[in-house]
């Protein structure tokens, strides 16, 4: 069953028409890579799915329900997590408090247990629970943003350029984490500039260009097809 | 210089400042979270005083007035946010500003029509009248009571904001509403509560101030100007700033009244000008906020 079904998605920033009839599906439990040039519409697609575009029309179904008319907070409560490109670690809050924010909506009472559990997957955060989140390195902040989005165990997580500006060793760690999430049944939609890395993680690849989906194939096939990569993904 | 007089005046200044703290806290909470400069804040302070007057006349008890009036006016504030202000969030910041500016006038006129244009005396309950010996001199008991109430409110507010999950969400929402939305928080409901809280605080200030001055439809006008001065000095959006600057302004006005009475009303503007020159973001403000 498709976890996310998008069809005829159009989106605008003010007067500029950003997405033109975007359509694709993400099956439950798979990792899909959404790639394309800068400004192709990758981030706008994620923002539309999360309800953050000023205007979006079309059909977006998540877990069988139409969500375009719902507020962002309702989408999260349905099990849709989002890690924005800017990470958005809240300044002046500690790592622990940032993680607590991820649990607020669930109203979980075993907050401490949930944080202990997530800290096991993120040893770098475990040592820094009482440190201010924004004082950590970019990579650690990225890990925190991911941990915060997954602490309430969403069904699907949208990830916007998680590997951007991060040390290779952390990118490796992140890959291991994403595979483990997938094995536990979490669906991932991965937007990436680091195409090769994304394609090695994903089972399928979707290319977006100028606000339209222009290619869809298995990740392995795209990884082998340098022509298409050069045409649509060259920076 | 008489030390006793000096200390008494200092205490008076703190009591005066404590009222300002209530008003400025509401103003700065609403600005910090919702980005709205609430020009109706002074009028809501006045409405708080009248609501207190009304509840006191119905129940015959100052204590009920102190409890019910701020809650009722806070609830009215929530209604205002939901019905009048919410439709304006997506428009320019000028729209809510103009709306609250107009609302202030409407409230003043409504009170004039209902309660008349003359000031109405409001006396403190008998148990709070009289003076107490502080060891350094005699001090009006009611002012001491005001200081006590404000101190209790500040502690409660601090605990609520720093020690509870609700407070965590409010603090995070003030810094980054978007991330709260994508973490499942209905930010519009949060804003409703925050607006109600801010209005309730200024209404409480109004009830507390009532026995110290005449209750009149215009009593909110000067307070609004003073509260703006306090938030500028303390830093727009800073709670600690509102507390420190509120007390500072109260003491400065009170002290100036002692040494140079004719300067008392302008000293706070002098303070504000100085702060704007030396530290434009205010004592505890973050650079760029509210600019």
CSV table of C-alpha atoms in Angstrom, one decimal, chain A residues 83 95-103 108 110-129 140 142-154 157 173 177-178 180-181 184 186, chain B residues 183:
chain,number,residue,atom,x,y,z
A,83,UNK,CA,13.3,17.4,9.2
A,95,UNK,CA,19.3,19.1,23.6
A,96,UNK,CA,16.9,17.3,26.1
A,97,UNK,CA,14.4,20.1,25.8
A,98,UNK,CA,14.6,20.0,22.0
A,99,UNK,CA,13.9,16.3,22.2
A,100,UNK,CA,11.0,16.9,24.6
A,101,UNK,CA,9.4,19.2,21.9
A,102,UNK,CA,9.1,16.1,19.7
A,103,UNK,CA,7.1,14.4,22.4
A,108,UNK,CA,3.6,10.8,26.4
A,110,UNK,CA,7.2,8.3,29.9
A,111,UNK,CA,9.2,11.2,28.5
A,112,UNK,CA,12.4,10.2,30.3
A,113,UNK,CA,12.2,6.7,28.9
A,114,UNK,CA,11.6,7.9,25.4
A,115,UNK,CA,14.6,10.2,25.6
A,116,UNK,CA,16.8,7.5,27.0
A,117,UNK,CA,15.7,5.2,24.2
A,118,UNK,CA,16.4,7.7,21.5
A,119,UNK,CA,19.7,8.6,23.1
A,120,UNK,CA,20.8,5.0,22.6
A,121,UNK,CA,20.6,5.5,18.8
A,122,UNK,CA,22.4,8.8,19.0
A,123,UNK,CA,25.5,8.4,21.2
A,124,UNK,CA,26.7,11.9,20.3
A,125,UNK,CA,23.5,13.4,21.7
A,126,UNK,CA,23.5,11.2,24.8
A,127,UNK,CA,26.6,12.9,26.1
A,128,UNK,CA,25.2,16.4,25.4
A,129,UNK,CA,21.6,16.2,26.7
A,140,UNK,CA,25.3,17.1,15.7
A,142,UNK,CA,21.3,17.5,12.2
A,143,UNK,CA,21.3,14.4,14.3
A,144,UNK,CA,19.3,16.2,16.9
A,145,UNK,CA,16.8,17.4,14.3
A,146,UNK,CA,16.4,13.8,13.1
A,147,UNK,CA,16.1,12.4,16.6
A,148,UNK,CA,13.5,15.0,17.4
A,149,UNK,CA,11.4,14.1,14.4
A,150,UNK,CA,11.6,10.4,15.0
A,151,UNK,CA,11.2,10.3,18.8
A,152,UNK,CA,7.5,10.0,18.6
A,153,UNK,CA,7.9,7.1,16.1
A,154,UNK,CA,6.1,8.6,13.1
A,157,UNK,CA,9.7,11.0,7.8
A,173,UNK,CA,26.4,7.0,10.6
A,177,UNK,CA,20.5,4.9,11.0
A,178,UNK,CA,18.2,5.4,8.0
A,180,UNK,CA,17.7,0.7,10.5
A,181,UNK,CA,14.7,2.9,10.5
A,184,UNK,CA,11.8,-1.1,11.6
A,186,UNK,CA,9.5,3.6,8.9
B,183,UNK,CA,6.0,18.8,15.7
